[in-house]
Short mmCIF file of C-alpha atoms in Angstrom, two decimals:
data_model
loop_
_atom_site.label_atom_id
_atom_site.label_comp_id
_atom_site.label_asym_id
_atom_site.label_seq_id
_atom_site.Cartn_x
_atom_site.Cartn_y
_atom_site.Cartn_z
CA UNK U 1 0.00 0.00 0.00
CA UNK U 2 1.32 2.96 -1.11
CA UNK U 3 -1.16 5.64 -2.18
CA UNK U 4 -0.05 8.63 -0.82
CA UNK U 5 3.71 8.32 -1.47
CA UNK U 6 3.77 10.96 -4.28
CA UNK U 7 2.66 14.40 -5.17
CA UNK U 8 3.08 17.90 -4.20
CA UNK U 9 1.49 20.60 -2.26
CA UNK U 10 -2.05 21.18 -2.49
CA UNK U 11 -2.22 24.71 -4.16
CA UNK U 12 -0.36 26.18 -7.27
CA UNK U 13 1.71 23.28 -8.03
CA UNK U 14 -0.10 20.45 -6.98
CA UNK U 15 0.31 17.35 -8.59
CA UNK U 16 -2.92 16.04 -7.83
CA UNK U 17 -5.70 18.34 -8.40
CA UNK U 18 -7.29 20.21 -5.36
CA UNK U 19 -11.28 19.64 -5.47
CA UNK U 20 -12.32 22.45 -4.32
CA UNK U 21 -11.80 21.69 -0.79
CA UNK U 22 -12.06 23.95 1.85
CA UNK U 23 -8.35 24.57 2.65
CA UNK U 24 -8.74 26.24 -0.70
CA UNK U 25 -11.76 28.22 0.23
CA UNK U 26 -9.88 29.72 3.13
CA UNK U 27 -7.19 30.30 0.75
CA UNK U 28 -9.57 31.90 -1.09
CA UNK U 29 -11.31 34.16 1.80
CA UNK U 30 -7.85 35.60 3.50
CA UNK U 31 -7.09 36.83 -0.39
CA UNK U 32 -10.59 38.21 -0.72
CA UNK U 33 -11.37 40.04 2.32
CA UNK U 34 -8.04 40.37 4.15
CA UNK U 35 -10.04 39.92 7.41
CA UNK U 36 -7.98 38.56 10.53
CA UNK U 37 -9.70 35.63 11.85
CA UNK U 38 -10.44 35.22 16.15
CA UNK U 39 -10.18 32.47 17.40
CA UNK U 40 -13.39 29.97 17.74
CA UNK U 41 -15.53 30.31 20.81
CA UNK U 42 -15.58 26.35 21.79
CA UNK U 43 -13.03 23.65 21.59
CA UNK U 44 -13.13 21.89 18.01
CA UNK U 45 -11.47 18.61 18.81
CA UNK U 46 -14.29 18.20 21.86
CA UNK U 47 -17.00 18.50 19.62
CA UNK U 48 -14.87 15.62 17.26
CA UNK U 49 -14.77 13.20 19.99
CA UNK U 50 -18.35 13.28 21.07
CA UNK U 51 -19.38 13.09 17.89
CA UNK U 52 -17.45 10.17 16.84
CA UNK U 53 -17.21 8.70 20.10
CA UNK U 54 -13.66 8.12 19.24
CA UNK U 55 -12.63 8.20 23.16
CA UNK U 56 -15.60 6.87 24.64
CA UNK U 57 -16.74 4.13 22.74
CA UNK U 58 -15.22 0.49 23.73
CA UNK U 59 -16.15 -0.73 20.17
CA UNK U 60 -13.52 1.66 18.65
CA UNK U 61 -11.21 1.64 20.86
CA UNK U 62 -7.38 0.43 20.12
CA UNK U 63 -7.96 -3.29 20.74
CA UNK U 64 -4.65 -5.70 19.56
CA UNK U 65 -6.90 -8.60 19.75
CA UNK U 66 -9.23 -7.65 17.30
CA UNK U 67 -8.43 -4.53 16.15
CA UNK U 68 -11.70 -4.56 13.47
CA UNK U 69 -14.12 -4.85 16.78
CA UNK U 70 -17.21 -2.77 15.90
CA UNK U 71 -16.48 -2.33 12.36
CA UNK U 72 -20.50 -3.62 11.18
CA UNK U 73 -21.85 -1.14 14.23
CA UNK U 74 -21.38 1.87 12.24
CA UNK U 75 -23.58 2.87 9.83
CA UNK U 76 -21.46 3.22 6.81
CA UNK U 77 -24.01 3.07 4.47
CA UNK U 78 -25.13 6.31 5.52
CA UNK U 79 -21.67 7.41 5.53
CA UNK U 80 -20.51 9.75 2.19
CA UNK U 81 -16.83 9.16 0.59
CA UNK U 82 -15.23 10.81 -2.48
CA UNK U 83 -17.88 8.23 -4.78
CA UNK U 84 -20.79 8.02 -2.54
CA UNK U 85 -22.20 6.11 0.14
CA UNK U 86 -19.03 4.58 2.14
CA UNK U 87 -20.29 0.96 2.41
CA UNK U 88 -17.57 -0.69 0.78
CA UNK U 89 -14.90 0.76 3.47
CA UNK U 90 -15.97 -2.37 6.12
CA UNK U 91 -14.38 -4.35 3.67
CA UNK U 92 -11.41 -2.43 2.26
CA UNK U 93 -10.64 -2.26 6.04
CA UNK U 94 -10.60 -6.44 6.54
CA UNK U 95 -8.54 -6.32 3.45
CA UNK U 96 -5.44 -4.39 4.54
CA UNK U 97 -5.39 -7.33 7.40
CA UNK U 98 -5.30 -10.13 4.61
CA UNK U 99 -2.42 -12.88 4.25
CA UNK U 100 -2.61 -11.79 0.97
CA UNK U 101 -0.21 -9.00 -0.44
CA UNK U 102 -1.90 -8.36 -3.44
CA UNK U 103 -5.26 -7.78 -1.21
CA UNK U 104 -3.64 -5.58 0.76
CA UNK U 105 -2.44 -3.46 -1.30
CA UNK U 106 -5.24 -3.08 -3.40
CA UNK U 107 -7.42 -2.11 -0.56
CA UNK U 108 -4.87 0.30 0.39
CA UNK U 109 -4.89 2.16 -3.22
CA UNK U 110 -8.62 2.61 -3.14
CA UNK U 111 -8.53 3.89 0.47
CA UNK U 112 -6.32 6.40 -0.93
CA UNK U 113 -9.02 6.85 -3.77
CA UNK U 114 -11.78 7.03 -1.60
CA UNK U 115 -11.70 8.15 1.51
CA UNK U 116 -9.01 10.10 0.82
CA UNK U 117 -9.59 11.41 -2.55
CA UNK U 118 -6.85 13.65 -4.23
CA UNK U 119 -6.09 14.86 -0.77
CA UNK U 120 -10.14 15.27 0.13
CA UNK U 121 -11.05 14.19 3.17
CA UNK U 122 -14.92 13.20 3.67
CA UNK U 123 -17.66 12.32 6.42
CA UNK U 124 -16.50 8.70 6.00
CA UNK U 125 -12.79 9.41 6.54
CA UNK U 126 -12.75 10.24 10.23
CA UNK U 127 -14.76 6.73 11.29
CA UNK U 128 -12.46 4.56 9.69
CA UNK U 129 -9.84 6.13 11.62
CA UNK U 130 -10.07 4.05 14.85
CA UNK U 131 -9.95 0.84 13.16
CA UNK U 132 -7.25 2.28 10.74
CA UNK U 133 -5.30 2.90 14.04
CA UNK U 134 -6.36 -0.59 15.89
CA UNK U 135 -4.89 -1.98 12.28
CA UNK U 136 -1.74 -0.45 12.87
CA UNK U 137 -1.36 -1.51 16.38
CA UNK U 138 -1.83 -5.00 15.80
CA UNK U 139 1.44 -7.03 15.78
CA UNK U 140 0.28 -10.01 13.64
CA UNK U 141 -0.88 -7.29 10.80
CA UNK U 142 1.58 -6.45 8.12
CA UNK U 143 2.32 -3.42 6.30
CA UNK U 144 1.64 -1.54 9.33
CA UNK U 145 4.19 1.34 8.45
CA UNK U 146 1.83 2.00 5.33
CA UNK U 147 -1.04 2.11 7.79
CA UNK U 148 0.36 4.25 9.92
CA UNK U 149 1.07 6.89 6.61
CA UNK U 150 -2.49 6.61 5.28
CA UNK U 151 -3.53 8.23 8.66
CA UNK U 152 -0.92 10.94 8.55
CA UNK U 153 -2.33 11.38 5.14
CA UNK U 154 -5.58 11.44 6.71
CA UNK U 155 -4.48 14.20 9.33
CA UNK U 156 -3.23 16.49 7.14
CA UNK U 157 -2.90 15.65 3.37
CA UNK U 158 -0.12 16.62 1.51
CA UNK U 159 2.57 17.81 3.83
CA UNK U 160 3.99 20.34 1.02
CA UNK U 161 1.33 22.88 2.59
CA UNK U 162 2.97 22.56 6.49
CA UNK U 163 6.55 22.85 5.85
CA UNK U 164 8.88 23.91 6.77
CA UNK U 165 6.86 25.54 10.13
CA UNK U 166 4.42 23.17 10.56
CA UNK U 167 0.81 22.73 11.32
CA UNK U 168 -0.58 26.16 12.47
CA UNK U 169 -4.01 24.72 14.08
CA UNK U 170 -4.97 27.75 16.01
CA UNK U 171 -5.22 29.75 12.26
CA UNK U 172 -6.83 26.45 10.56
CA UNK U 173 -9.17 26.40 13.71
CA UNK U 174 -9.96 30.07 13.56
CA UNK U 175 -10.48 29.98 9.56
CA UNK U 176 -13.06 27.39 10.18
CA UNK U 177 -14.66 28.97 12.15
CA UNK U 178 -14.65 32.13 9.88
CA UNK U 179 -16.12 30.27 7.52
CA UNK U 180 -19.19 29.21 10.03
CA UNK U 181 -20.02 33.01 10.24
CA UNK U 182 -19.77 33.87 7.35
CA UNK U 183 -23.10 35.51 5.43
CA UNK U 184 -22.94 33.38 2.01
CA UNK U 185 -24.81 36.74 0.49
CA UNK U 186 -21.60 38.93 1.82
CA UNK U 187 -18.96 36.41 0.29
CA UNK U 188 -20.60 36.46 -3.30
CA UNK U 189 -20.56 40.18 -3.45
CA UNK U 190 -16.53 39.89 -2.27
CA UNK U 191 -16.24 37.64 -5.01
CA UNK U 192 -17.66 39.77 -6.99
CA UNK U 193 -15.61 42.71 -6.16
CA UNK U 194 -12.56 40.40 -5.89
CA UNK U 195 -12.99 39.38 -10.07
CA UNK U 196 -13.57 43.42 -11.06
CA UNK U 197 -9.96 44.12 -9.40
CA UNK U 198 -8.14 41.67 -11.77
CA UNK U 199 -5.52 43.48 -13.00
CA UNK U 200 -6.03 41.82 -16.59
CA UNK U 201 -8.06 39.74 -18.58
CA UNK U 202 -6.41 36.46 -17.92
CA UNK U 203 -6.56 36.99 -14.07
CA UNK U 204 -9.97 38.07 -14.57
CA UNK U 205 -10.76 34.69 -15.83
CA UNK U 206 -9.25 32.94 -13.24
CA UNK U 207 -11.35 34.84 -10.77
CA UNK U 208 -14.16 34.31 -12.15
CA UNK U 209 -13.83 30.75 -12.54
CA UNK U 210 -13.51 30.62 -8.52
CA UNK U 211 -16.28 32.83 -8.54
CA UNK U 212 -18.24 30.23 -10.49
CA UNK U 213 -16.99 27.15 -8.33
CA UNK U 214 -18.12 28.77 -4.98
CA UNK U 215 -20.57 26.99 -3.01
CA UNK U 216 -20.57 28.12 0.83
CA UNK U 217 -22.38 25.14 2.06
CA UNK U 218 -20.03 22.47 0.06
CA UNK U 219 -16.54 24.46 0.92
CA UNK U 220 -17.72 24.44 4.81
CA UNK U 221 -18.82 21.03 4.58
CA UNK U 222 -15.74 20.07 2.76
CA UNK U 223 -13.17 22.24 5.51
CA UNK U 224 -14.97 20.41 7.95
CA UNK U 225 -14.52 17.05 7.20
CA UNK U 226 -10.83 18.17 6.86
CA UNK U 227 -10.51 19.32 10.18
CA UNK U 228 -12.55 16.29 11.32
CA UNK U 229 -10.19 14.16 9.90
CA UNK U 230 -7.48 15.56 11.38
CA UNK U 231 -9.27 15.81 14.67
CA UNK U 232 -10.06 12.26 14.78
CA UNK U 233 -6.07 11.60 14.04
CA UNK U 234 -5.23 13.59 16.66
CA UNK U 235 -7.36 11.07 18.92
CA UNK U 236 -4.98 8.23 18.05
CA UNK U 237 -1.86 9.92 19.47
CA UNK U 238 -1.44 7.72 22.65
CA UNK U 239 -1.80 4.87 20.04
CA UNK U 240 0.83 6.46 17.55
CA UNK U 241 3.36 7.09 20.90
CA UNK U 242 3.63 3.50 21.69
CA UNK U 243 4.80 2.39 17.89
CA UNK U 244 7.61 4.92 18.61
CA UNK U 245 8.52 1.61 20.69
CA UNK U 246 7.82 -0.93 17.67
CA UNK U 247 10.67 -3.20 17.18
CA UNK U 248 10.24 -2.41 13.17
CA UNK U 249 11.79 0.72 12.85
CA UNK U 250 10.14 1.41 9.38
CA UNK U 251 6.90 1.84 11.99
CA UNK U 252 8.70 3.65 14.37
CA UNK U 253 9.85 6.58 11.86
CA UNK U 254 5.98 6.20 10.45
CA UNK U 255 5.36 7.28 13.75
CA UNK U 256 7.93 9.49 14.06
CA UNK U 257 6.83 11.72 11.49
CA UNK U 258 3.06 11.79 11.80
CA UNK U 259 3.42 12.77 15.51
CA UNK U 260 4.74 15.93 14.03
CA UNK U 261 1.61 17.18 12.88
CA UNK U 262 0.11 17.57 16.31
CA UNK U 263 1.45 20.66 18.30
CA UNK U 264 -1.28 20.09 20.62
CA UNK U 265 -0.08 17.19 21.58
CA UNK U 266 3.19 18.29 21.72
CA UNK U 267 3.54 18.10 25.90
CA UNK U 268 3.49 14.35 25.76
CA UNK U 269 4.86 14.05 22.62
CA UNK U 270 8.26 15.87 22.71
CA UNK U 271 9.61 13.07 25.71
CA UNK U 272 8.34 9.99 23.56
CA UNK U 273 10.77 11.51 20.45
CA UNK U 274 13.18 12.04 22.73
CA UNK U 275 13.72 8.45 23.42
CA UNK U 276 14.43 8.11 19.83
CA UNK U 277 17.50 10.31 19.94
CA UNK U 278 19.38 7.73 22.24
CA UNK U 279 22.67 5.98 20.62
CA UNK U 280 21.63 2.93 19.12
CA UNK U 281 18.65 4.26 16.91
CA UNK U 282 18.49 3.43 13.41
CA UNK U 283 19.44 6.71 11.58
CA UNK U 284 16.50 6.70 9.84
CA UNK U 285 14.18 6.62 12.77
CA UNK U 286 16.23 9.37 14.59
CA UNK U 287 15.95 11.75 11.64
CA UNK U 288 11.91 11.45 11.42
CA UNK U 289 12.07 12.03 15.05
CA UNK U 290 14.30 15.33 15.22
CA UNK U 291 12.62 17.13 12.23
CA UNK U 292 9.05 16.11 13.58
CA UNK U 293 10.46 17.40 17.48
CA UNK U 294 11.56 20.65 15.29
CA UNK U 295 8.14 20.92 13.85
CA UNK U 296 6.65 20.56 17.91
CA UNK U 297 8.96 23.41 18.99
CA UNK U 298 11.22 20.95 20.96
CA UNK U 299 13.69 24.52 22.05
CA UNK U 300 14.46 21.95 24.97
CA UNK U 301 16.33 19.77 22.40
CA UNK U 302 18.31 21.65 20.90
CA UNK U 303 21.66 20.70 23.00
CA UNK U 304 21.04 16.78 21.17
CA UNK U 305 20.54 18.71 18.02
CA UNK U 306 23.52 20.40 18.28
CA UNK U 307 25.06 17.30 19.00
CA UNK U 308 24.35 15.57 16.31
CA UNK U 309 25.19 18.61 13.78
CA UNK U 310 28.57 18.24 14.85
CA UNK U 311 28.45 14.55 14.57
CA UNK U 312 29.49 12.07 11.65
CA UNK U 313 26.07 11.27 10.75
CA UNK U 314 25.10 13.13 7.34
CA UNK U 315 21.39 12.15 7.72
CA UNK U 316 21.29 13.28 11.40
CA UNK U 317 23.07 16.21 10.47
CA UNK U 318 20.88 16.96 7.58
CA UNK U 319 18.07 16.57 10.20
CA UNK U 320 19.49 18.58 12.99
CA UNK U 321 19.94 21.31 10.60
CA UNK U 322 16.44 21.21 9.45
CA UNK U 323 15.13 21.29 13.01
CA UNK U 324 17.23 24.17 14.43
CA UNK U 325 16.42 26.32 11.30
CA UNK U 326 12.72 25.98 12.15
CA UNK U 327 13.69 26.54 16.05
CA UNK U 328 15.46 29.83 14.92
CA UNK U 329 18.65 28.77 15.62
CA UNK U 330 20.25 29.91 11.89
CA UNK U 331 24.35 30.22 12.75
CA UNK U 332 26.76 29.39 10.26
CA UNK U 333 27.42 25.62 11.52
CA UNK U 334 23.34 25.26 10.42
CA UNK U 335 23.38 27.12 7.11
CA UNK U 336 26.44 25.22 6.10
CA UNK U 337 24.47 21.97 6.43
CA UNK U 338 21.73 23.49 4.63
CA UNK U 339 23.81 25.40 1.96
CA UNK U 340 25.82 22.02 1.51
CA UNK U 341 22.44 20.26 1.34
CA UNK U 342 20.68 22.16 -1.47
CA UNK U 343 23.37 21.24 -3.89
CA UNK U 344 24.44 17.69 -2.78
CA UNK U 345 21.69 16.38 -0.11
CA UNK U 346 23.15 13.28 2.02
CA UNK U 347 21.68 9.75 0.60
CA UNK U 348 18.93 8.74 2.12
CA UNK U 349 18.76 5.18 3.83
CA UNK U 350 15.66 3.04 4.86
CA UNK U 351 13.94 3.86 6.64
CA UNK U 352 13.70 7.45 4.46
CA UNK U 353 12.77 10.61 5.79
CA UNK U 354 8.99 10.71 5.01
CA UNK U 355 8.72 15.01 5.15
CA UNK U 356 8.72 16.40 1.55
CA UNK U 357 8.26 12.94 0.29
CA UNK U 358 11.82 12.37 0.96
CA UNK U 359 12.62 15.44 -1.49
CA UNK U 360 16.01 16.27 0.58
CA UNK U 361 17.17 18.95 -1.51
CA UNK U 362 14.00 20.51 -1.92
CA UNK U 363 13.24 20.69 1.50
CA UNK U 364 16.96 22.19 2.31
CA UNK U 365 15.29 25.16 -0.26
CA UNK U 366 12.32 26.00 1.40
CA UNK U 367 13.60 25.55 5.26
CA UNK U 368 16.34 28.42 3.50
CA UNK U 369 13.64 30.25 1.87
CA UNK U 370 11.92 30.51 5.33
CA UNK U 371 15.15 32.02 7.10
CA UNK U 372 15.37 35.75 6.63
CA UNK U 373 17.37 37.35 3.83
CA UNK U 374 18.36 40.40 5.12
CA UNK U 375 20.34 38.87 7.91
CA UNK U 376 21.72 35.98 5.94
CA UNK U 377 22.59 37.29 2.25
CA UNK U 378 24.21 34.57 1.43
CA UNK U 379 21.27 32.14 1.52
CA UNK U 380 19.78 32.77 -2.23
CA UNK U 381 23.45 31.68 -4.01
CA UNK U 382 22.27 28.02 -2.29
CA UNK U 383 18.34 28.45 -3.07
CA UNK U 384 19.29 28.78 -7.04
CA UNK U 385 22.28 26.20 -6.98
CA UNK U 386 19.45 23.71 -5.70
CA UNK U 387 16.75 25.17 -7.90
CA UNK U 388 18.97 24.64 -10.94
CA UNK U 389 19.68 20.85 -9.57
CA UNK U 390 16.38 19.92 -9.40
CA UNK U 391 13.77 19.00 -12.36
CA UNK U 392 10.10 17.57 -12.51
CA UNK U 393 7.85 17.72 -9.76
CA UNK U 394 10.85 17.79 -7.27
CA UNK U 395 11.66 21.39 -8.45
CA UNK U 396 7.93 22.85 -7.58
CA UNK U 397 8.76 23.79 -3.75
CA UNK U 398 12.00 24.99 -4.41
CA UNK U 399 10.59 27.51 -7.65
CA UNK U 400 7.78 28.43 -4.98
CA UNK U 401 10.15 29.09 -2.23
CA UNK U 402 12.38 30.88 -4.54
CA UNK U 403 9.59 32.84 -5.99
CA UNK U 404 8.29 33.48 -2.52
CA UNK U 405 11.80 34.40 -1.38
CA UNK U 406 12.61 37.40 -4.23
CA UNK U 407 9.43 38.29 -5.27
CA UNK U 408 7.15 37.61 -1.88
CA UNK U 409 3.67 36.92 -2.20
CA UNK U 410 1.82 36.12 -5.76
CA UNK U 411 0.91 39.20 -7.66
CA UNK U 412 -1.97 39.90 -10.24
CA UNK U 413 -0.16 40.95 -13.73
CA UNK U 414 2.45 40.89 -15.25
CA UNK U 415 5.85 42.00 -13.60
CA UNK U 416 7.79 45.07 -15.13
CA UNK U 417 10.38 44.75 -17.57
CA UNK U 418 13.64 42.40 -16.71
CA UNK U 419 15.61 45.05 -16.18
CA UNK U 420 13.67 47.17 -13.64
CA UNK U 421 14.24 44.11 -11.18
CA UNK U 422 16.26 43.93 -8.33
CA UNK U 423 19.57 41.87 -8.67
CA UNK U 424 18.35 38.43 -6.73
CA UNK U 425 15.07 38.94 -9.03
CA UNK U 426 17.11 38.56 -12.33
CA UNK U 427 18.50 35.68 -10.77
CA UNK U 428 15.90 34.00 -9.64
CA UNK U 429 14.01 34.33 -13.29
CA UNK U 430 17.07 33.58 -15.15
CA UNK U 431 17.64 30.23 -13.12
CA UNK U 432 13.65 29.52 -13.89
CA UNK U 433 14.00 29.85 -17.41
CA UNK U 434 16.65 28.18 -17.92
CA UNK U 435 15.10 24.68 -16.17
CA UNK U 436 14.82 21.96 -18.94
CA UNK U 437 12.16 20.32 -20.39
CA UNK U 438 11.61 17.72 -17.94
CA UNK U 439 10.26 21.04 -15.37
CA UNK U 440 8.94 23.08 -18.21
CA UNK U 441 6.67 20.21 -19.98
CA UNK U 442 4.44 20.25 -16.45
CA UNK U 443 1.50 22.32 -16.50
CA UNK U 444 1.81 22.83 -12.86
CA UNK U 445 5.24 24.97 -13.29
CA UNK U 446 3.85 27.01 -15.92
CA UNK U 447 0.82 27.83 -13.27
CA UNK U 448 3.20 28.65 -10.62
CA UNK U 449 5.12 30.78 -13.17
CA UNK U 450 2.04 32.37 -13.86
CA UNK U 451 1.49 33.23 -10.08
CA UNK U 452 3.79 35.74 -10.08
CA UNK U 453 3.36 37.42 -13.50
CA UNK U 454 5.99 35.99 -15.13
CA UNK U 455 5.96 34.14 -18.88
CA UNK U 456 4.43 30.88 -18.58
CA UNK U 457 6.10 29.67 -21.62
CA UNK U 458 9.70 28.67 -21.86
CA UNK U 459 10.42 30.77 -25.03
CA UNK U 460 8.90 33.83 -23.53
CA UNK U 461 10.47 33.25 -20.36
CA UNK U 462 13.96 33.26 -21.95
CA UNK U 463 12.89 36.43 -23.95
CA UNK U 464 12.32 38.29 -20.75
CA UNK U 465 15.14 37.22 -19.21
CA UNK U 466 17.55 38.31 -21.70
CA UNK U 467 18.70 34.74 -22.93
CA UNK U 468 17.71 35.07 -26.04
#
């Protein structure tokens, strides 16, 4: 089972299309009315766990024995997933614990298709999350380590869209609830405005193609189904903190990294990846665990971090670098890991770091990209080596970061001519434009191109840049 093992961020390069899910709509909101959001008025994950019972009820509760116990008392027939009524997800779900290989991985690819559609999340998703869990807790059921990623898939989708900060779930909470208040009367006529302040025809048609798409009642339903997802994740943390003790460390670095995603879990969480860090630990597992204790604000760890940056380990350099960037801790002993690891990442070893899809160099980029210019000047020389290293879809987060990084945030029209840019703006295009085919065939870089007014075509690029 391996569903989820590819793609890119949900947004303007996304591999996999974004179905007008309500991540976008918020997306779509903060651009439109450029409202702050407050915080909601009552806990979110409360309201998750009495309405999925997730804590309370015995049948759906972790059990090793028979981890499917309750499956035939819910109701999935009543139950919606990315193709309809959910009542083939009982058996999907006694698949993935089949002798059978072949079984198991074909349940595990239409999981992926279903209840997890494209990075959609639905009603159904959140109930098979318990027994997803149970699954993965089960020592006599295999392929647990690809159980234990479908549910971090579940939690959050495509972890392009978190890093390199990590899950912000006060802002996702507040947008949420943002988008419970909101008058659906009030949002049209933002739309509305929103499409008559294109700044050209072409963005005017994008616009008004949102405009078209919007649907208050399906984006809400849609964000919440997200958020119940993740919520219902969230309720298998205890469950997830005892695999960190697994004797398979592919499960233990599955673990690793989706206890990342949780910062509100982060209390319990921090000591249980700190047990990972001890001598002894495959390399693998220790990495997952320092970036994801990064991700959980771990300042307490930094001493083992900075430990292992001056160790022998690449990888756990590599990760210790990663983590103290997003801790703040930018000194030259960290950027030269990071510098060093745009160009030439260390190789990778099983099991892999799971954050970025294991896109090393690209996620050197953007953890750069994230670190402030004006005190580090040197940091865009690395961004553009790395840029210029990487092709296909591995190149989309490092364009966007460099994009982000020179140009900050996308822009409606055109830019002005190449040579009223700043110096690390003429870089940054001429390193774009001169990417080769194997970037510049995907429709997804040309979008992204697009985002920030520059030619979406290779030949026009050049042009602009002066290359030709």
């Amino acid at each position: 089972m391996n569903g989820g093992a590819a793609g890119t961020r949900i947004g303007l390069y996304s591999t996999r299309p974004d179905v007008a899910s309500g991540r976008t709509h918020l997306r779509d909101l903060a651009a439109i009315s450029g409202k702050g959001i407050g915080l909601p008025p009552a806990p979110w994950f409360a309201a998750v766990k009495r309405r999925y019972r997730l804590a309370q009820s015995p049948a759906m509760s972790v059990r090793k024995d028979d981890p499917l116990a309750g499956l035939d008392e819910v109701h999935w027939a009543s139950l919606e997933h990315a193709y309809g009524p959910a009542e083939d997800v009982p058996d999907l779900l006694r698949a993935l614990a089949s002798e059978s290989a072949d079984e198991r991985d074909k349940a595990g690819h239409e999981l992926y298709s279903n209840i997890f559609h494209q990075g959609s999340r639905y009603e159904a998703t959140a109930h098979a999350v318990p027994f997803l869990a149970a699954l993965a807790a089960a020592p006599q059921i295999q392929d647990r380590a690809d159980i234990v990623h479908l549910l971090s898939a579940i939690a959050i989708g495509y972890d392009e869209a978190y890093l390199p900060n990590g899950v912000d779930i006060e802002g996702w909470r507040a947008g949420i609830e943002q988008m419970r208040t909101a008058d659906p009367e009030e949002e049209l006529r933002r739309f509305d405005q929103w499409v008559a302040e294109a700044a050209d025809e072409g963005e005017r048609r994008v616009r008004a193609m949102r405009r078209a798409m919007y649907d208050h009642d399906e984006y809400l339903r849609s964000a919440e189904a997200e958020l119940g997802a993740y919520d219902a994740v969230r309720a298998t943390v205890p469950t997830l903190r005892d695999l960190l003790g697994d004797p398979d460390p592919q499960i233990q670095a599955a673990a690793a990294y989706t206890l990342g995603w949780f910062p509100e879990e982060a209390t319990g969480t921090l000591p249980a990846l700190r047990q990972l860090l001890e001598p002894g630990v495959v390399s693998g597992v220790a990495a997952n665990a320092i970036i994801s204790a990064g991700l959980l604000s771990g300042h307490a760890l930094v001493p083992r971090f900075r430990a292992f940056l001056a160790g022998e380990d690449p990888l756990l350099r590599y990760a210790s670098a990663i983590a103290l960037a997003r801790l703040d801790v930018t000194d030259t002993d960290v950027l030269d890991v990071l510098e060093t690891a745009a160009v030439q990442p260390p190789e990778d070893s099983e099991p892999r770091i799971r954050h970025l899809h294991g896109n090393l160099r690209g996620f050197a980029t953007i953890t750069l990209a994230a670190i402030e210019e004006r005190t580090h000047p040197r940091l865009l020389g690395a961004m553009l080596d790395g840029l210029a290293l990487s092709s296909g879809p591995d190149a989309f987060p490092t364009a966007e970061a460099v994009l982000q990084h020179v140009f900050g945030q996308p822009r409606s029209g055109p830019l002005p001519p190449f040579a009223e840019l700043t110096e690390p703006q003429q870089r940054a295009v001429r390193t774009l434009a001169e990417m080769g085919d194997d970037t510049w065939r995907w429709g997804n870089f040309m979008l992204l191109l697009s985002a920030w007014g520059l030619p979406s075509q290779q030949a026009e690029c050049r042009t602009y840049a002066g290359l030709d």
